[in-house]
Short mmCIF file of C-alpha atoms (C1' of nucleotides) in Angstrom, two decimals:
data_model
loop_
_atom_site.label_atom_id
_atom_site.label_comp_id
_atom_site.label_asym_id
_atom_site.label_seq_id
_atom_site.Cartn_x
_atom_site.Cartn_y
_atom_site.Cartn_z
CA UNK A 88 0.00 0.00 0.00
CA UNK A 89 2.09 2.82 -0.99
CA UNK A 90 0.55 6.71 -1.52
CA UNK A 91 0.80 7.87 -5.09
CA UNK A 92 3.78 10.57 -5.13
CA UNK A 93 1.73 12.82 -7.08
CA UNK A 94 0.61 13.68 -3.20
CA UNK A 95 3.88 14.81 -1.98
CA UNK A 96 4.45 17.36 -4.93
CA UNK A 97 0.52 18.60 -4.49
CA UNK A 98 1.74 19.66 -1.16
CA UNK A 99 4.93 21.24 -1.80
CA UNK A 100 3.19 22.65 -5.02
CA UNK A 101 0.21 24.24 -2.31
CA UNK A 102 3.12 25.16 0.08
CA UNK A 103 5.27 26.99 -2.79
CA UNK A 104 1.40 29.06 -4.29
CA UNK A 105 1.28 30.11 -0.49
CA UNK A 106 3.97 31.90 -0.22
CA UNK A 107 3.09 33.60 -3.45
CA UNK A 108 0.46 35.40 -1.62
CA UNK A 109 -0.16 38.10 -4.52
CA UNK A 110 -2.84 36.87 -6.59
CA UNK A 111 0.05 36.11 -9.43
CA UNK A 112 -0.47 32.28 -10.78
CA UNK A 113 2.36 30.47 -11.26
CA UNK A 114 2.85 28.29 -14.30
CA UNK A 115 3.73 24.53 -14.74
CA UNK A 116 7.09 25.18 -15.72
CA UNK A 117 8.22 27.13 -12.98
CA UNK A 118 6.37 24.96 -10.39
CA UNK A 119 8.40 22.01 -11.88
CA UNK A 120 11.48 23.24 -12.25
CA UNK A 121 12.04 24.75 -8.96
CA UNK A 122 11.61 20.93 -7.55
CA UNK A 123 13.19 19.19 -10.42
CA UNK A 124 10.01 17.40 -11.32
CA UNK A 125 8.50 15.83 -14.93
CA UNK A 126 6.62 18.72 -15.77
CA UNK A 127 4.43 17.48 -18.39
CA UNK A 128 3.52 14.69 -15.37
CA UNK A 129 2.59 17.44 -12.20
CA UNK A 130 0.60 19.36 -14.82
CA UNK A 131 -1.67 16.20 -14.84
CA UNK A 132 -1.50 15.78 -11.15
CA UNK A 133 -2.49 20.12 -10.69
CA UNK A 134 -5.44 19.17 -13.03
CA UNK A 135 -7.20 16.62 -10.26
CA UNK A 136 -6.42 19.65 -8.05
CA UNK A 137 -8.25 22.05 -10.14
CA UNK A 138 -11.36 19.10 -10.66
CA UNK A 139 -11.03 19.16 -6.47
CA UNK A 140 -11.54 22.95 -6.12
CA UNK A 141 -8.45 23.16 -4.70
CA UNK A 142 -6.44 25.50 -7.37
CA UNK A 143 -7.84 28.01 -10.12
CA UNK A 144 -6.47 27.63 -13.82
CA UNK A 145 -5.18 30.50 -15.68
CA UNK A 146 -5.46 29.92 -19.40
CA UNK A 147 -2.94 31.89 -21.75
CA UNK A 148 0.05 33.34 -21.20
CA UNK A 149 1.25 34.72 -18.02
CA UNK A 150 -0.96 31.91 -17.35
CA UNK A 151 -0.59 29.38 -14.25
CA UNK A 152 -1.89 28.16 -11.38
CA UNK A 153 -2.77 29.91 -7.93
CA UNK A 154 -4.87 28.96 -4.91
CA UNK A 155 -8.40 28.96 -5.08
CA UNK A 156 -8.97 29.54 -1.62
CA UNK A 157 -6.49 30.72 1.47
CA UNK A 158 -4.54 28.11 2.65
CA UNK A 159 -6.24 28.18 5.73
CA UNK A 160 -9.11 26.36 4.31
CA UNK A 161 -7.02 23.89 2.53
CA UNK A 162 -6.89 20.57 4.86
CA UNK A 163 -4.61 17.71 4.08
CA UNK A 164 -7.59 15.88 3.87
CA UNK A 165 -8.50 17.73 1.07
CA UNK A 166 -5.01 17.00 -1.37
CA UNK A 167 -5.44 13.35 -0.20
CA UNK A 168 -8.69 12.77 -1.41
CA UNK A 169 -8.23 15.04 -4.69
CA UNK A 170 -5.18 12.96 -5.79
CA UNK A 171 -5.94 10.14 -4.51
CA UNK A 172 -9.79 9.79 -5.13
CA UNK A 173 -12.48 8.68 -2.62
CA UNK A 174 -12.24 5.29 -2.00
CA UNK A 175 -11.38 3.86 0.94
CA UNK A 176 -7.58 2.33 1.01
CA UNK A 177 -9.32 -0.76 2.49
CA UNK A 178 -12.27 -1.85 0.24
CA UNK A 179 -14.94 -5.22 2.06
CA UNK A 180 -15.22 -7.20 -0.51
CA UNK A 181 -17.73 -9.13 1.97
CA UNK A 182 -16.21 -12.38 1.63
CA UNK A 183 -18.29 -13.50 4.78
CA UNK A 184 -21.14 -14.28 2.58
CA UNK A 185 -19.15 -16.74 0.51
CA UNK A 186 -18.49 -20.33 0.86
CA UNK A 187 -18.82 -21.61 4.17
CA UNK A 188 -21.50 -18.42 4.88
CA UNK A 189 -23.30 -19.00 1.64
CA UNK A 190 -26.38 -20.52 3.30
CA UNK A 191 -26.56 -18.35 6.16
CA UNK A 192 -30.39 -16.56 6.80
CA UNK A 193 -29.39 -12.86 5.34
CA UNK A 194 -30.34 -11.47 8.89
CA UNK A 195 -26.74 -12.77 9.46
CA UNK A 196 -25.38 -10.14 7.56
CA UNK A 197 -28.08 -7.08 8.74
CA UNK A 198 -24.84 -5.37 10.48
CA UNK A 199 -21.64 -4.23 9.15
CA UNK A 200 -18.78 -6.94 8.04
CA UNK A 201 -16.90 -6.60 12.16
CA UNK A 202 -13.71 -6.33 9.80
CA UNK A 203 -14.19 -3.62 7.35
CA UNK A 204 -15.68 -1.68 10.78
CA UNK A 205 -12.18 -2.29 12.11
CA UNK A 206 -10.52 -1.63 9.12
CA UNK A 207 -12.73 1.41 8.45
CA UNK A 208 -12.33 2.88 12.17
CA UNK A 209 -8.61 3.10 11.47
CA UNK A 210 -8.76 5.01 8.26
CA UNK A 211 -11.07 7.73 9.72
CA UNK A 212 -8.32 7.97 12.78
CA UNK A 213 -6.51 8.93 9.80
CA UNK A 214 -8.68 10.91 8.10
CA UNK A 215 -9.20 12.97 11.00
CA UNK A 216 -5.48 13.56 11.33
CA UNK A 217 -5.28 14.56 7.94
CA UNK A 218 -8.71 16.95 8.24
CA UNK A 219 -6.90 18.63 11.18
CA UNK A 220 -4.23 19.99 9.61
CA UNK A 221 -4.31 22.78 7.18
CA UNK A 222 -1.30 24.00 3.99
CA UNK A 223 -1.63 27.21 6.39
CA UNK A 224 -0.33 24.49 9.63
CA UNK A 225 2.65 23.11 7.22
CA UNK A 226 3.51 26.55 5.95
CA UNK A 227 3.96 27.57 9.23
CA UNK A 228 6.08 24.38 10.63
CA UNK A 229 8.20 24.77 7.49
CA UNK A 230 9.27 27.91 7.93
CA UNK A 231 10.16 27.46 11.96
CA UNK A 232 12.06 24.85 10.74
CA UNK A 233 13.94 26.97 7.87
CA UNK A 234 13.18 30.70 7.91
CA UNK A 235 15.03 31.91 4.69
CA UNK A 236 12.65 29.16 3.01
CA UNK A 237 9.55 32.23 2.89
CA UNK A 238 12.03 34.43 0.90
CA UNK A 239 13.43 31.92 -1.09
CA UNK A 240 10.09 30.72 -2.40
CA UNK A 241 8.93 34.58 -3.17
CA UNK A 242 11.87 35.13 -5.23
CA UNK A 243 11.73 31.86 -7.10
CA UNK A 244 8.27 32.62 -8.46
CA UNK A 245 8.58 36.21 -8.34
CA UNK A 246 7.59 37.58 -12.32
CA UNK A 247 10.83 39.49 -13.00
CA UNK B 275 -3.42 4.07 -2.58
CA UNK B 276 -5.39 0.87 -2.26
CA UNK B 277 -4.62 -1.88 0.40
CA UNK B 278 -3.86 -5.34 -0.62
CA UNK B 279 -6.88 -7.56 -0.77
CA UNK B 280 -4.63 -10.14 1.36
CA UNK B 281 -5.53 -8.30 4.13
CA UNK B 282 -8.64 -8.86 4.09
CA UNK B 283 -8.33 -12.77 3.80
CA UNK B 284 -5.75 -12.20 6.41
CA UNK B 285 -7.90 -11.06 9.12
CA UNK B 286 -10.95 -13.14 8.22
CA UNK B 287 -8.75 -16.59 8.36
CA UNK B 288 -7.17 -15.53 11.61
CA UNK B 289 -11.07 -15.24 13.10
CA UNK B 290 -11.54 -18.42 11.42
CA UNK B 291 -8.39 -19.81 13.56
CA UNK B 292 -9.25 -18.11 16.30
CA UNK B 293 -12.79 -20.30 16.67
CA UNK B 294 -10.89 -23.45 15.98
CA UNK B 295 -9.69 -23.03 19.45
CA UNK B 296 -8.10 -26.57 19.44
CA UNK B 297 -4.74 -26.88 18.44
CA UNK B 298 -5.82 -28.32 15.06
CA UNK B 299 -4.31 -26.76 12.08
CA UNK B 300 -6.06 -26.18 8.95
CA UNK B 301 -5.30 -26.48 5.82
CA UNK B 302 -5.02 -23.79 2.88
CA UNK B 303 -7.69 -26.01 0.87
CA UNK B 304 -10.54 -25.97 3.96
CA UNK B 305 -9.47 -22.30 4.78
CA UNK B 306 -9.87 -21.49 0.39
CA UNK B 307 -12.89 -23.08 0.58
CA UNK B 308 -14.64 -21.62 3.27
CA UNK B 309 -14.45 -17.91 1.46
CA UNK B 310 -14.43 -19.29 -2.06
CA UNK B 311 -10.48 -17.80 -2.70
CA UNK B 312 -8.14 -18.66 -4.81
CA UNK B 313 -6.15 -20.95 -2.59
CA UNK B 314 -2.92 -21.24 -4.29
CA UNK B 315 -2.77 -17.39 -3.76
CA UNK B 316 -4.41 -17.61 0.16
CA UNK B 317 -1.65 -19.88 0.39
CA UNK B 318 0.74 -17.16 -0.25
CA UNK B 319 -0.62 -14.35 1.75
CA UNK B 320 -0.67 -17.10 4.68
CA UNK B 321 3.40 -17.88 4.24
CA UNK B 322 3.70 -13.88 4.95
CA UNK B 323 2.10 -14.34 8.34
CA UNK B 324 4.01 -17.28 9.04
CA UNK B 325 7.49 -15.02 8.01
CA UNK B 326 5.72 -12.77 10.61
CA UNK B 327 5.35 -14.81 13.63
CA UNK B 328 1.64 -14.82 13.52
CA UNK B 329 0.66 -17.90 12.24
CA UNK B 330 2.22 -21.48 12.78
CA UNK B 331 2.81 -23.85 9.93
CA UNK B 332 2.53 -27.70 9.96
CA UNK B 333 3.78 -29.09 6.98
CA UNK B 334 2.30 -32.86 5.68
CA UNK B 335 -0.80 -35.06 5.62
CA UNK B 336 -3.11 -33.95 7.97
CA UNK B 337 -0.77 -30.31 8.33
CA UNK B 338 -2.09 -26.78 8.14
CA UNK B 339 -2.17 -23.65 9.59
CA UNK B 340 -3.24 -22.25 13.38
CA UNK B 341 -2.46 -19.45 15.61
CA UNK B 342 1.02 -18.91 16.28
CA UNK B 343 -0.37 -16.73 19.94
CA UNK B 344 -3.50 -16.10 21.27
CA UNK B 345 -6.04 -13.84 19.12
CA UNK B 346 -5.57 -11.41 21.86
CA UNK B 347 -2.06 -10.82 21.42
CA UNK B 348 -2.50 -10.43 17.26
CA UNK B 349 -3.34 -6.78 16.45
CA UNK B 350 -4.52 -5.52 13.25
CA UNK B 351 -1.49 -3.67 13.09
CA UNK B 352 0.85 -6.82 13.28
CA UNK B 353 -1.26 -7.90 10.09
CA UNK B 354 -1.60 -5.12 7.91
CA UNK B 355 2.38 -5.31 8.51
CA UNK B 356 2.77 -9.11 7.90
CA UNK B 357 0.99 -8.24 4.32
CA UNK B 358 1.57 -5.31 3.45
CA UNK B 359 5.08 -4.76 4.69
CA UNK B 360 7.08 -2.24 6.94
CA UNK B 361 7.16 0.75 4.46
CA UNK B 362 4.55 3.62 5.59
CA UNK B 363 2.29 4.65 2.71
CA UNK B 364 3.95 7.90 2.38
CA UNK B 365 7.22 8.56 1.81
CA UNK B 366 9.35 11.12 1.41
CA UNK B 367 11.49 11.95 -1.47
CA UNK B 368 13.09 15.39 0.11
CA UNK B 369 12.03 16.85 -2.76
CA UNK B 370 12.52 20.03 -0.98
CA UNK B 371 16.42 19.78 -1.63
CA UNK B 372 15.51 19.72 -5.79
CA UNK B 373 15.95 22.96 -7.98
CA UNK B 374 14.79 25.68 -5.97
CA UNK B 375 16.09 24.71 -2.55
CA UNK B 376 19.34 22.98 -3.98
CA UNK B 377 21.52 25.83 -2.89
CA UNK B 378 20.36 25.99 0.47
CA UNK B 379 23.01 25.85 3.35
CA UNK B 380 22.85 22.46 4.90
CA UNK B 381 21.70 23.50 8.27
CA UNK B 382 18.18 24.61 6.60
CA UNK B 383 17.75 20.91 6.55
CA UNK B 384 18.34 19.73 10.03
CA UNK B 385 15.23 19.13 10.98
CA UNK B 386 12.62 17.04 9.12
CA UNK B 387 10.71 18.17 5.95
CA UNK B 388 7.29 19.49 6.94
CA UNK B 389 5.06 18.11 4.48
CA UNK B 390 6.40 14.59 5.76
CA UNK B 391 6.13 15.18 9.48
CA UNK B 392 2.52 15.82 8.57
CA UNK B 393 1.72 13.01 6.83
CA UNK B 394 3.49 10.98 9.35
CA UNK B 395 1.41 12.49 11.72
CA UNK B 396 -1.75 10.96 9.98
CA UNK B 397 -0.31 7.68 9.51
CA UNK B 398 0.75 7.19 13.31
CA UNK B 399 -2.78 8.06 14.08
CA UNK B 400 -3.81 4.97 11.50
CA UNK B 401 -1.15 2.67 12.75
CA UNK B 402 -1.91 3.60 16.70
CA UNK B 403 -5.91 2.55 16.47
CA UNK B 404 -4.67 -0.72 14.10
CA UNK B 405 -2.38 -1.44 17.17
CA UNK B 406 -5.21 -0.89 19.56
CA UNK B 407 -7.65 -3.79 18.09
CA UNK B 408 -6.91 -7.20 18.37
CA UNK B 409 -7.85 -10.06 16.53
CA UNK B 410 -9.73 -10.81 19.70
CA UNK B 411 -11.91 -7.88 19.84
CA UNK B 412 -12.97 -7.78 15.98
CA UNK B 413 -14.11 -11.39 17.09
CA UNK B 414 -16.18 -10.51 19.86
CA UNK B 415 -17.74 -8.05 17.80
CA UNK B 416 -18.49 -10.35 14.85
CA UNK B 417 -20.33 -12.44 17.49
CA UNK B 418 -22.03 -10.11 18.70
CA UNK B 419 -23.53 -8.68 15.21
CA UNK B 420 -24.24 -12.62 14.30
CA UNK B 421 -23.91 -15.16 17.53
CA UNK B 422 -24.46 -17.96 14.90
CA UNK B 423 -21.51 -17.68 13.26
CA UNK B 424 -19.05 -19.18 15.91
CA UNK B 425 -20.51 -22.30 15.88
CA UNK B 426 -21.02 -22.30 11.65
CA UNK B 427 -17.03 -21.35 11.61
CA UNK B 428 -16.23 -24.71 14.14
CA UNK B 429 -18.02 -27.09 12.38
CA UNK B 430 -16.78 -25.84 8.97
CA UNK B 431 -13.07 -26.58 10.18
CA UNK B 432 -14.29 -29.92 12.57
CA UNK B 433 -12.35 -32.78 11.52
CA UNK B 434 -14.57 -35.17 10.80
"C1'" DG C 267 -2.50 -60.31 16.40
"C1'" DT C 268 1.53 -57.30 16.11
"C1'" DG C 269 5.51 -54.77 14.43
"C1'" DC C 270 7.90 -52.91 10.63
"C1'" DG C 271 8.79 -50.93 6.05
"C1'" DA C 272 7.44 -49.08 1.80
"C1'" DA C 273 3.97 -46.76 -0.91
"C1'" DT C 274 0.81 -43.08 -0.86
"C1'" DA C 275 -1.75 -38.96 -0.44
"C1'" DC C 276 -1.79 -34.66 1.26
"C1'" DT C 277 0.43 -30.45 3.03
"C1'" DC C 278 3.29 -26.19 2.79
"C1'" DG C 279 6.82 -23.36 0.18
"C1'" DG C 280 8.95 -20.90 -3.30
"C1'" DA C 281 9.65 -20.03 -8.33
"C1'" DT C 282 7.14 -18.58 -12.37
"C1'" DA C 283 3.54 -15.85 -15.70
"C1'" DC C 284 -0.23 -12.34 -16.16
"C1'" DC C 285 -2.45 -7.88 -15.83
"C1'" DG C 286 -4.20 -3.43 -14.15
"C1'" DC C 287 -2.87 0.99 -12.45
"C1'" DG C 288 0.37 4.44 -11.43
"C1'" DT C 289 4.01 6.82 -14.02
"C1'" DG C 290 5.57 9.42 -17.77
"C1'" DT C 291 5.08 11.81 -22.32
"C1'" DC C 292 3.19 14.18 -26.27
"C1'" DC C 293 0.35 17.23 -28.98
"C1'" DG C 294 -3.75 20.24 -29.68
"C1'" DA C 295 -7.20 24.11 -28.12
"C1'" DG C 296 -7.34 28.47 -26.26
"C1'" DT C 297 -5.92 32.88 -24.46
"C1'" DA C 298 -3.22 37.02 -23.45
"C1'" DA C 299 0.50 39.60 -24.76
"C1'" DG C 300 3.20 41.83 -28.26
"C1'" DT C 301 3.65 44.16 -32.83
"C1'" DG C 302 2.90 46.80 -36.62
"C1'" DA C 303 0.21 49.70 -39.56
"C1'" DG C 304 -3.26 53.02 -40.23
"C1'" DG C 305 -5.78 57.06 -38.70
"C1'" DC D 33 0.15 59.67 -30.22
"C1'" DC D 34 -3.80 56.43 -30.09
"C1'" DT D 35 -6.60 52.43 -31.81
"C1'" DC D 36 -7.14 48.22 -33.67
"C1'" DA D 37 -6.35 43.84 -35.99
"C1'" DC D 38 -3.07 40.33 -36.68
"C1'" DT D 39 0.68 37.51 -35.39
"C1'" DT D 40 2.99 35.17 -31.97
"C1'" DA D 41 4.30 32.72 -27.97
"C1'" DC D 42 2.93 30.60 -24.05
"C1'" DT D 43 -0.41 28.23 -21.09
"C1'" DC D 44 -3.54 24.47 -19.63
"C1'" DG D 45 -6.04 20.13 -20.85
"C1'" DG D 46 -6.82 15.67 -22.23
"C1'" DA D 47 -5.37 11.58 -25.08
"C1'" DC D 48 -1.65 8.20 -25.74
"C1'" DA D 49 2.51 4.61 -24.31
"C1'" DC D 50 5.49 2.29 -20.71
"C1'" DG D 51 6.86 -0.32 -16.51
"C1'" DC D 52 6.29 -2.11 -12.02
"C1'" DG D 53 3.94 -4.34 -8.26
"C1'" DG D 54 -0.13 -6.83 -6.93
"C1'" DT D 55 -2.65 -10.94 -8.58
"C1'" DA D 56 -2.89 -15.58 -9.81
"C1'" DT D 57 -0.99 -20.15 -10.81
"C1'" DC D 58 1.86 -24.30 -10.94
"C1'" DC D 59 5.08 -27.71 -9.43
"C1'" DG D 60 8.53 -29.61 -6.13
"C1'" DA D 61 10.18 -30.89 -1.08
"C1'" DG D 62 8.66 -33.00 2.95
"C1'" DT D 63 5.80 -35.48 6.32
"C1'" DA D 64 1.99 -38.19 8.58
"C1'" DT D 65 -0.94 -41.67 7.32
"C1'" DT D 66 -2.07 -46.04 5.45
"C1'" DC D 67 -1.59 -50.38 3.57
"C1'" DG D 68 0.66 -54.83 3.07
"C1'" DC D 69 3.62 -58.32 4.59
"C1'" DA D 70 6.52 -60.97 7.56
"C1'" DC D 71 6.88 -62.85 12.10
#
DNA sequence: GTGCGAATACTCGGATACCGCGTGTCCGAGTAAGTGAGG
DNA sequence: CCTCACTTACTCGGACACGCGGTATCCGAGTATTCGCAC
C-alpha cells in the first residue's frame, strides 16, 4: 500500500502558491522546475487539483496556477482525497457471505462486516489527522524549521 | 493508494483460527474453501504471516495452519504489517532539496521536511488505532452482530 | 495379532507468468500579450 | 500619439505509451498416514 507521489508534490506545489500570496499564478514550468520534477507529469496531477476545487487555472500566457482559496481552508484531507480519489484504502469485498456463509439466513449479515468496521475505524483515525491539519499548519512548521525558506520561495516565483 | 486484498483474507482466516480453538491446524484447501479464494494465492498471503510470527505452519498429511499466539495478542497492526510490509504509505522523497532549494546551506535541513512530518502524523494516528484492536476484539464483535456464526465457523473446520 | 517398512496422499513453500494501475510523455485548443500599420 | 487587428508565444487540458507491483498459478520438497507383509 504505498501513496501515489503525485501527493507529496501537491503539497509542496500548495506550500510553494502560499507563499506567493499576490494573486500572481504560477505556471507549470516554474512549479516544476524549482523541484526538479516531470513537468508534463505534475501538470496532470495540478489538473485533479483544479477538478477538487483546490487550485484556479489560468489559461494563456502569463498563465498558471494559484490557490483557489487561502490556505487556511485547505486541509490535508482535502489534497489526499483530490489525488488520490475517494475510495477507501481498504475496500470489504464481503467475503463472509461466501463459501462456508453462503447458506446463512441474510439477517446474518443485517450489520456491518466486524472487519471492514475495524478496518474502516482506522482510516477515519486517519482521516481525521489529515482533516486537522491545514497548507496554512505546514507553511507555518516549514518555515520554523527553515526561515530563509519564505524568501526563497517569493523570489523563485517572483515575475521578474 | 489501495490496500492489498490479502488483508482482508488475512484477518478473516485468523477469526476463522481463532474459533478453531483446538490446536488443530487447517489447511489452505478448507481455509480457500470456506471464502471461495483462490487458494494457491491464500496460500501465499498465509506464508507472509508465518514469516511474521503470527501464524504457525505444519507441513504434511493432515498439516495446516493455526495461531502462532493467542487472538488477543495479534493486532490488526501486526497484520496489515505481515501483508503489506514495513514501508509507511507515504514517503518522502526530500524533494525540498531539488531545484529551488538545492543551494540551500545544509543547516536549513536539520530538521525534518514538513510536508512529511505531517503526513506521518496521519499515519501514526492509522497505525496507533490498528495497534489498539486485536484479533480478539474484531471477534467478539463479529459475534455479537451474528452469535451464529461461531458455531457455523467450528463445524466448517471440525475434523470429521 | 503385532511390528515394521514401503507406498501413498496430502500439506506447505517458493519459483514462475499475467495484468491493471500508477508513471511518464506528447500534442492540440485556447488565451493574453506583443507588434505593426493606419488614422 | 492612439486604436485596432493580426501575429505570436505561451499556457492548460486531455489523449496516448510504458513499466512495475499486486494478482494468480503451478510444481517440487517434505511429512503423517495407510496399507501390506513378515513374524
Amino acid at each position: 500500500m504505498r501513496m501515489n507521489q503525485g501527493v507529496e508534490w501537491a503539497v509542496h506545489v500548495l506550500l510553494s502558491l502560499a507563499w506567493v500570496d499576490d494573486g500572481e499564478p504560477v505556471s507549470t514550468a516554474r512549479l516544476a522546475a524549482s523541484y526538479e520534477l516531470p513537468q508534463a507529469y505534475l501538470n496532470k496531477q495540478l489538473q485533479a487539483l483544479v477538478r477538487a476545487g483546490i487550485l484556479e487555472s489560468l489559461p494563456g500566457a502569463r498563465g498558471g496556477f494559484r490557490l483557489a482559496r487561502p490556505a487556511e481552508k485547505i486541509t490535508l484531507m482535502d489534497v489526499v482525497m483530490a489525488v488520490e480519489g475517494p475510495e477507501p484504502a481498504f475496500q470489504c469485498t464481503e467475503i463472509r457471505r461466501q463459501g462456508m456463509g453462503a447458506d446463512a439466513p441474510e439477517s446474518s449479515f443485517r450489520l456491518a462486516c466486524a472487519v471492514n468496521t475495524s478496518m474502516q475505524r482506522a482510516e477515519l483515525a486517519w482521516r481525521k489527522s489529515l482533516a486537522s491539519q491545514t497548507i496554512a499548519d505546514v507553511k507555518a512548521e516549514a518555515e520554523l524549521h527553515a526561515p530563509a525558506i519564505a524568501g526563497v520561495a517569493r523570489r523563485a516565483y517572483g515575475r521578474d
